PDB file of C-alpha atoms in Angstrom:
ATOM      1  CA  MET A   1     -11.923  34.590  -0.588  1.00  0.00           C
ATOM      2  CA  PHE A   2     -14.671  35.998   1.279  1.00  0.00           C
ATOM      3  CA  ILE A   3     -14.130  39.092   3.685  1.00  0.00           C
ATOM      4  CA  SER A   4     -15.745  38.619   7.307  1.00  0.00           C
ATOM      5  CA  LYS A   5     -19.050  40.967   7.848  1.00  0.00           C
ATOM      6  CA  GLU A   6     -17.379  41.827  11.397  1.00  0.00           C
ATOM      7  CA  SER A   7     -13.968  43.306   9.564  1.00  0.00           C
ATOM      8  CA  SER A   8     -13.291  46.669   9.741  1.00  0.00           C
ATOM      9  CA  LEU A   9     -13.206  46.849   6.013  1.00  0.00           C
ATOM     10  CA  TYR A  10     -16.417  46.208   5.461  1.00  0.00           C
ATOM     11  CA  LEU A  11     -17.678  48.400   8.288  1.00  0.00           C
ATOM     12  CA  ASN A  12     -15.389  51.049   6.793  1.00  0.00           C
ATOM     13  CA  TYR A  13     -17.302  50.346   3.336  1.00  0.00           C
ATOM     14  CA  LEU A  14     -20.876  50.760   4.866  1.00  0.00           C
ATOM     15  CA  THR A  15     -19.701  53.875   6.125  1.00  0.00           C
ATOM     16  CA  VAL A  16     -18.462  55.212   2.392  1.00  0.00           C
ATOM     17  CA  LEU A  17     -21.631  53.687   1.007  1.00  0.00           C
ATOM     18  CA  LYS A  18     -24.137  55.748   3.254  1.00  0.00           C
ATOM     19  CA  ASN A  19     -22.307  59.042   1.869  1.00  0.00           C
ATOM     20  CA  ARG A  20     -22.762  57.333  -1.881  1.00  0.00           C
ATOM     21  CA  VAL A  21     -26.297  56.456  -1.122  1.00  0.00           C
ATOM     22  CA  PHE A  22     -26.898  59.762   0.435  1.00  0.00           C
ATOM     23  CA  LYS A  23     -25.484  61.656  -2.866  1.00  0.00           C
ATOM     24  CA  ILE A  24     -28.603  60.408  -4.529  1.00  0.00           C
ATOM     25  CA  LEU A  25     -30.541  63.176  -2.972  1.00  0.00           C
ATOM     26  CA  PRO A  26     -28.674  66.162  -4.212  1.00  0.00           C
ATOM     27  CA  LEU A  27     -28.472  64.799  -7.759  1.00  0.00           C
ATOM     28  CA  ALA A  28     -32.060  64.231  -8.042  1.00  0.00           C
ATOM     29  CA  GLU A  29     -33.043  67.466  -6.836  1.00  0.00           C
ATOM     30  CA  GLU A  30     -30.790  69.387  -9.319  1.00  0.00           C
ATOM     31  CA  ASN A  31     -32.281  66.943 -12.186  1.00  0.00           C
ATOM     32  CA  ASN A  32     -28.843  65.762 -13.114  1.00  0.00           C
ATOM     33  CA  GLU A  33     -28.264  63.451 -16.027  1.00  0.00           C
ATOM     34  CA  GLY A  34     -25.766  61.539 -14.748  1.00  0.00           C
ATOM     35  CA  LEU A  35     -27.780  60.186 -11.864  1.00  0.00           C
ATOM     36  CA  PRO A  36     -29.503  57.010 -14.005  1.00  0.00           C
ATOM     37  CA  LYS A  37     -25.743  56.237 -14.455  1.00  0.00           C
ATOM     38  CA  TYR A  38     -25.197  56.663 -11.130  1.00  0.00           C
ATOM     39  CA  LEU A  39     -27.447  54.679  -9.384  1.00  0.00           C
ATOM     40  CA  ASP A  40     -26.681  51.897 -12.106  1.00  0.00           C
ATOM     41  CA  SER A  41     -22.794  51.731 -11.092  1.00  0.00           C
ATOM     42  CA  LEU A  42     -23.757  52.007  -7.136  1.00  0.00           C
ATOM     43  CA  LEU A  43     -26.566  48.836  -7.893  1.00  0.00           C
ATOM     44  CA  PHE A  44     -24.122  47.067 -10.073  1.00  0.00           C
ATOM     45  CA  GLU A  45     -21.379  47.202  -6.857  1.00  0.00           C
ATOM     46  CA  LEU A  46     -23.915  46.333  -4.435  1.00  0.00           C
ATOM     47  CA  TYR A  47     -24.850  43.076  -6.133  1.00  0.00           C
ATOM     48  CA  GLY A  48     -21.099  42.195  -6.584  1.00  0.00           C
ATOM     49  CA  LEU A  49     -20.780  42.361  -2.427  1.00  0.00           C
ATOM     50  CA  GLN A  50     -22.456  39.190  -2.037  1.00  0.00           C
ATOM     51  CA  TYR A  51     -19.492  37.734  -3.567  1.00  0.00           C
ATOM     52  CA  VAL A  52     -17.073  39.244  -1.547  1.00  0.00           C
ATOM     53  CA  ILE A  53     -18.460  39.630   1.704  1.00  0.00           C
ATOM     54  CA  ASP A  54     -19.334  36.092   3.576  1.00  0.00           C
ATOM     55  CA  GLY A  55     -23.061  35.915   4.134  1.00  0.00           C
ATOM     56  CA  VAL A  56     -24.416  39.340   3.115  1.00  0.00           C
ATOM     57  CA  LYS A  57     -26.671  37.933   0.465  1.00  0.00           C
ATOM     58  CA  ASP A  58     -28.601  35.744   3.355  1.00  0.00           C
ATOM     59  CA  SER A  59     -29.226  39.359   5.365  1.00  0.00           C
ATOM     60  CA  HIS A  60     -32.667  40.465   5.093  1.00  0.00           C
ATOM     61  CA  ASN A  61     -31.319  44.302   5.304  1.00  0.00           C
ATOM     62  CA  TYR A  62     -29.010  43.925   2.477  1.00  0.00           C
ATOM     63  CA  ILE A  63     -31.889  42.453   0.039  1.00  0.00           C
ATOM     64  CA  SER A  64     -34.246  45.407   1.529  1.00  0.00           C
ATOM     65  CA  LEU A  65     -31.401  47.887   0.776  1.00  0.00           C
ATOM     66  CA  MET A  66     -31.242  46.465  -2.734  1.00  0.00           C
ATOM     67  CA  SER A  67     -34.611  46.189  -3.305  1.00  0.00           C
ATOM     68  CA  THR A  68     -34.989  49.935  -2.238  1.00  0.00           C
ATOM     69  CA  LEU A  69     -32.429  51.077  -4.294  1.00  0.00           C
ATOM     70  CA  GLU A  70     -33.977  49.251  -7.269  1.00  0.00           C
ATOM     71  CA  ALA A  71     -37.397  51.099  -6.859  1.00  0.00           C
ATOM     72  CA  VAL A  72     -35.594  54.186  -6.730  1.00  0.00           C
ATOM     73  CA  GLN A  73     -33.524  53.584  -9.767  1.00  0.00           C
ATOM     74  CA  LEU A  74     -37.017  52.874 -11.315  1.00  0.00           C
ATOM     75  CA  GLU A  75     -38.528  55.977  -9.792  1.00  0.00           C
ATOM     76  CA  ILE A  76     -36.139  58.222 -11.199  1.00  0.00           C
ATOM     77  CA  ILE A  77     -36.707  57.739 -14.725  1.00  0.00           C
ATOM     78  CA  GLU A  78     -40.111  59.082 -14.451  1.00  0.00           C
ATOM     79  CA  PRO A  79     -40.517  62.606 -16.047  1.00  0.00           C
ATOM     80  CA  ASP A  80     -41.646  63.855 -12.869  1.00  0.00           C
ATOM     81  CA  ILE A  81     -40.153  62.527 -10.046  1.00  0.00           C
ATOM     82  CA  ALA A  82     -41.520  62.784  -6.729  1.00  0.00           C
ATOM     83  CA  LEU A  83     -39.150  64.427  -4.838  1.00  0.00           C
ATOM     84  CA  GLU A  84     -40.820  63.994  -1.024  1.00  0.00           C
ATOM     85  CA  PHE A  85     -41.145  60.497  -1.751  1.00  0.00           C
ATOM     86  CA  LEU A  86     -37.661  59.672  -2.839  1.00  0.00           C
ATOM     87  CA  ARG A  87     -36.234  61.710   0.046  1.00  0.00           C
ATOM     88  CA  SER A  88     -37.960  59.404   1.978  1.00  0.00           C
ATOM     89  CA  GLU A  89     -36.755  56.124   0.555  1.00  0.00           C
ATOM     90  CA  ILE A  90     -33.217  57.623   0.450  1.00  0.00           C
ATOM     91  CA  LEU A  91     -33.443  58.137   4.342  1.00  0.00           C
ATOM     92  CA  LYS A  92     -35.061  54.453   4.868  1.00  0.00           C
ATOM     93  CA  SER A  93     -31.941  53.345   3.007  1.00  0.00           C
ATOM     94  CA  LEU A  94     -29.556  55.462   5.102  1.00  0.00           C
ATOM     95  CA  ASN A  95     -31.611  53.514   7.891  1.00  0.00           C
ATOM     96  CA  ILE A  96     -30.672  50.035   6.369  1.00  0.00           C
ATOM     97  CA  ILE A  97     -27.211  50.974   6.340  1.00  0.00           C
ATOM     98  CA  ASP A  98     -27.122  52.023   9.975  1.00  0.00           C
ATOM     99  CA  LYS A  99     -28.556  48.772  10.725  1.00  0.00           C
ATOM    100  CA  LEU A 100     -25.765  46.766   8.788  1.00  0.00           C
ATOM    101  CA  LEU A 101     -23.256  48.719  10.836  1.00  0.00           C
ATOM    102  CA  LYS A 102     -24.613  47.986  14.054  1.00  0.00           C
ATOM    103  CA  ARG A 103     -25.236  44.362  13.508  1.00  0.00           C
ATOM    104  CA  GLY A 104     -22.638  43.648  10.821  1.00  0.00           C
ATOM    105  CA  VAL A 105     -25.517  41.733   8.731  1.00  0.00           C
TER     106      VAL A 105
END
């Protein structure tokens, strides 16, 4: 059973997702060793979203968000994280989520 992209449940989820994505920044800045596991869990959940929300897997914004967060995951395993670049990619991800919120797509 799929949930509609226009449902309040999906829109509320996206609002919570923004907070979870933003949390990556302080974790990276404090060099938190739990960050890779946090990102793994977040990406695992986002991959599963395509099986719950009707049509989300066909959304270019969903694909862009997934691709960006996958790249962030690769970036954080580097010994010298480029925090400025990481910050810009997290802000980009938050903007993508805002687009999903506005369009429900």
